[in-house]
Amino acid sequence: MNALTIKNPADLLSFIGHTLGFWPEESLVCITLDNNQVGATLRVDLPRHPGHEILFARTVASYLTNDFALYATERRDPGQPKPHAATIAAHTAVLAENAVTIRDGIFVGEQTYSPYDTDPGRDITLPQLHRITAKSTPNSSTAAA
């Protein structure tokens, strides 16, 4: 098997699209790593209604994750709450209860991405988005190993 080199967020986003076989929308994508080997890649629909964040986070935490990429159509404006902030807060809290640390998070908009934990500044344009976007999006959770 060929080695995969991920040097920057664009490489990671390309890997996610390639691994899933489609470009996620309104999704949380989690990737497990073990000794620099990619384990499982998990995509789950974001909760559609407020108040389900803890249940969502416990479900996702059961899959053991290290990094995430949040795909959402909401814009991130400086000084405004981050999209799905309650979901991400619940997710990180439940993982912390299980001694799992999230190393990094990426907010992925329709045409740009930026680090999740910082205010949006100069967003970075998605690389070759038209080449990895597929219009078929499943309605349920998807996991690939």
Short mmCIF file of C-alpha atoms in Angstrom, two decimals:
data_model
loop_
_atom_site.label_atom_id
_atom_site.label_comp_id
_atom_site.label_asym_id
_atom_site.label_seq_id
_atom_site.Cartn_x
_atom_site.Cartn_y
_atom_site.Cartn_z
CA MET A 1 0.00 0.00 0.00
CA ASN A 2 1.31 3.46 -0.88
CA ALA A 3 2.09 5.93 1.88
CA LEU A 4 -0.27 8.86 2.26
CA THR A 5 1.29 12.22 3.01
CA ILE A 6 -0.89 14.93 4.49
CA LYS A 7 1.04 18.18 4.75
CA ASN A 8 -1.79 20.71 5.10
CA PRO A 9 -5.57 21.04 5.54
CA ALA A 10 -6.12 20.92 1.77
CA ASP A 11 -4.48 17.47 1.65
CA LEU A 12 -6.72 16.31 4.50
CA LEU A 13 -9.88 17.64 2.85
CA SER A 14 -8.97 15.95 -0.42
CA PHE A 15 -8.40 12.71 1.49
CA ILE A 16 -11.80 12.99 3.17
CA GLY A 17 -13.63 13.54 -0.13
CA HIS A 18 -11.73 10.70 -1.77
CA THR A 19 -12.24 8.29 1.12
CA LEU A 20 -15.96 8.94 1.46
CA GLY A 21 -16.54 9.05 -2.29
CA PHE A 22 -18.54 12.28 -2.04
CA TRP A 23 -18.23 15.80 -0.65
CA PRO A 24 -19.98 15.91 2.75
CA GLU A 25 -22.65 18.48 3.57
CA GLU A 26 -23.98 19.33 7.04
CA SER A 27 -21.68 16.66 8.43
CA LEU A 28 -19.08 15.95 11.06
CA VAL A 29 -16.16 13.92 9.70
CA CYS A 30 -13.84 12.14 12.14
CA ILE A 31 -10.60 10.32 11.35
CA THR A 32 -8.76 7.92 13.64
CA LEU A 33 -5.00 7.60 13.56
CA ASP A 34 -2.78 4.95 15.12
CA ASN A 35 1.01 5.19 14.84
CA ASN A 36 0.68 7.52 11.83
CA GLN A 37 -1.65 5.03 10.13
CA VAL A 38 -5.14 6.13 9.08
CA GLY A 39 -7.77 4.03 10.80
CA ALA A 40 -11.47 4.65 10.35
CA THR A 41 -13.03 7.65 8.66
CA LEU A 42 -16.48 8.43 9.98
CA ARG A 43 -19.10 10.82 8.60
CA VAL A 44 -22.27 11.56 10.53
CA ASP A 45 -25.10 13.98 9.85
CA LEU A 46 -25.04 17.02 12.13
CA PRO A 47 -27.98 17.20 14.54
CA ARG A 48 -30.91 18.91 12.86
CA HIS A 49 -32.47 20.27 16.07
CA PRO A 50 -30.94 21.97 19.12
CA GLY A 51 -30.94 20.02 22.37
CA HIS A 52 -29.54 16.76 20.99
CA GLU A 53 -25.87 17.72 21.19
CA ILE A 54 -24.90 15.48 24.11
CA LEU A 55 -26.60 12.40 22.63
CA PHE A 56 -24.92 13.18 19.31
CA ALA A 57 -21.53 13.63 20.99
CA ARG A 58 -21.82 10.39 22.96
CA THR A 59 -22.70 8.53 19.79
CA VAL A 60 -19.75 9.97 17.90
CA ALA A 61 -17.39 9.52 20.88
CA SER A 62 -18.14 5.83 20.87
CA TYR A 63 -16.30 5.69 17.53
CA LEU A 64 -13.09 7.11 19.07
CA THR A 65 -11.82 10.10 17.13
CA ASN A 66 -8.89 12.52 17.07
CA ASP A 67 -9.57 15.17 14.42
CA PHE A 68 -12.68 16.64 12.84
CA ALA A 69 -13.81 18.62 9.84
CA LEU A 70 -17.19 20.33 10.20
CA TYR A 71 -19.00 20.80 6.88
CA ALA A 72 -21.76 23.43 7.05
CA THR A 73 -23.40 25.97 4.78
CA GLU A 74 -23.51 28.64 7.51
CA ARG A 75 -21.05 31.49 7.12
CA ARG A 76 -18.51 32.21 9.83
CA ASP A 77 -18.41 35.89 10.61
CA PRO A 78 -15.76 37.35 12.96
CA GLY A 79 -17.09 37.88 16.49
CA GLN A 80 -20.18 35.74 15.91
CA PRO A 81 -20.77 32.30 17.43
CA LYS A 82 -19.24 29.47 15.44
CA PRO A 83 -21.71 27.31 13.50
CA HIS A 84 -22.79 24.27 15.50
CA ALA A 85 -20.73 25.47 18.49
CA ALA A 86 -22.93 23.54 20.95
CA THR A 87 -22.44 20.33 18.96
CA ILE A 88 -18.65 20.73 18.87
CA ALA A 89 -18.53 21.69 22.58
CA ALA A 90 -20.53 18.59 23.51
CA HIS A 91 -18.38 16.45 21.21
CA THR A 92 -15.08 17.61 22.72
CA ALA A 93 -16.44 17.36 26.30
CA VAL A 94 -17.61 13.76 25.88
CA LEU A 95 -14.34 12.80 24.21
CA ALA A 96 -12.43 14.41 27.10
CA GLU A 97 -14.47 12.27 29.54
CA ASN A 98 -13.03 9.28 27.67
CA ALA A 99 -9.45 10.64 27.68
CA VAL A 100 -9.58 11.34 23.94
CA THR A 101 -8.11 14.65 22.81
CA ILE A 102 -9.06 16.39 19.58
CA ARG A 103 -5.90 17.66 17.97
CA ASP A 104 -7.40 19.87 15.29
CA GLY A 105 -10.66 20.99 13.76
CA ILE A 106 -11.42 22.50 10.37
CA PHE A 107 -14.55 24.47 9.46
CA VAL A 108 -15.43 23.77 5.83
CA GLY A 109 -17.80 26.19 4.11
CA GLU A 110 -19.19 26.02 0.62
CA GLN A 111 -16.04 27.35 -1.04
CA THR A 112 -13.46 27.93 1.73
CA TYR A 113 -12.10 26.37 4.90
CA SER A 114 -10.49 27.74 8.04
CA PRO A 115 -9.37 26.46 11.45
CA TYR A 116 -12.45 25.86 13.61
CA ASP A 117 -11.03 27.31 16.83
CA THR A 118 -10.05 30.71 15.46
CA ASP A 119 -12.10 33.57 14.10
CA PRO A 120 -12.36 33.44 10.34
CA GLY A 121 -9.86 35.69 8.75
CA ARG A 122 -8.45 34.93 5.42
CA ASP A 123 -10.24 31.75 4.47
CA ILE A 124 -8.42 29.41 2.17
CA THR A 125 -10.08 28.42 -1.10
CA LEU A 126 -10.87 24.75 -1.38
CA PRO A 127 -8.56 22.91 -3.79
CA GLN A 128 -10.11 21.56 -6.99
CA LEU A 129 -13.48 21.24 -5.27
CA HIS A 130 -15.26 20.39 -8.51
CA ARG A 131 -13.07 17.30 -8.93
CA ILE A 132 -13.89 15.73 -5.58
CA THR A 133 -17.50 16.82 -5.23
CA ALA A 134 -20.18 14.29 -5.98
CA LYS A 135 -23.83 15.23 -5.76
CA SER A 136 -24.94 11.96 -4.15
CA THR A 137 -25.02 12.38 -0.39
CA PRO A 138 -26.24 9.51 1.78
CA ASN A 139 -28.89 10.19 4.42
CA SER A 140 -27.34 8.07 7.15
CA SER A 141 -23.99 7.75 8.88
CA THR A 142 -21.15 6.48 6.72
CA ALA A 143 -17.98 4.82 7.96
CA ALA A 144 -15.01 3.70 5.95
CA ALA A 145 -11.99 1.87 7.29
#
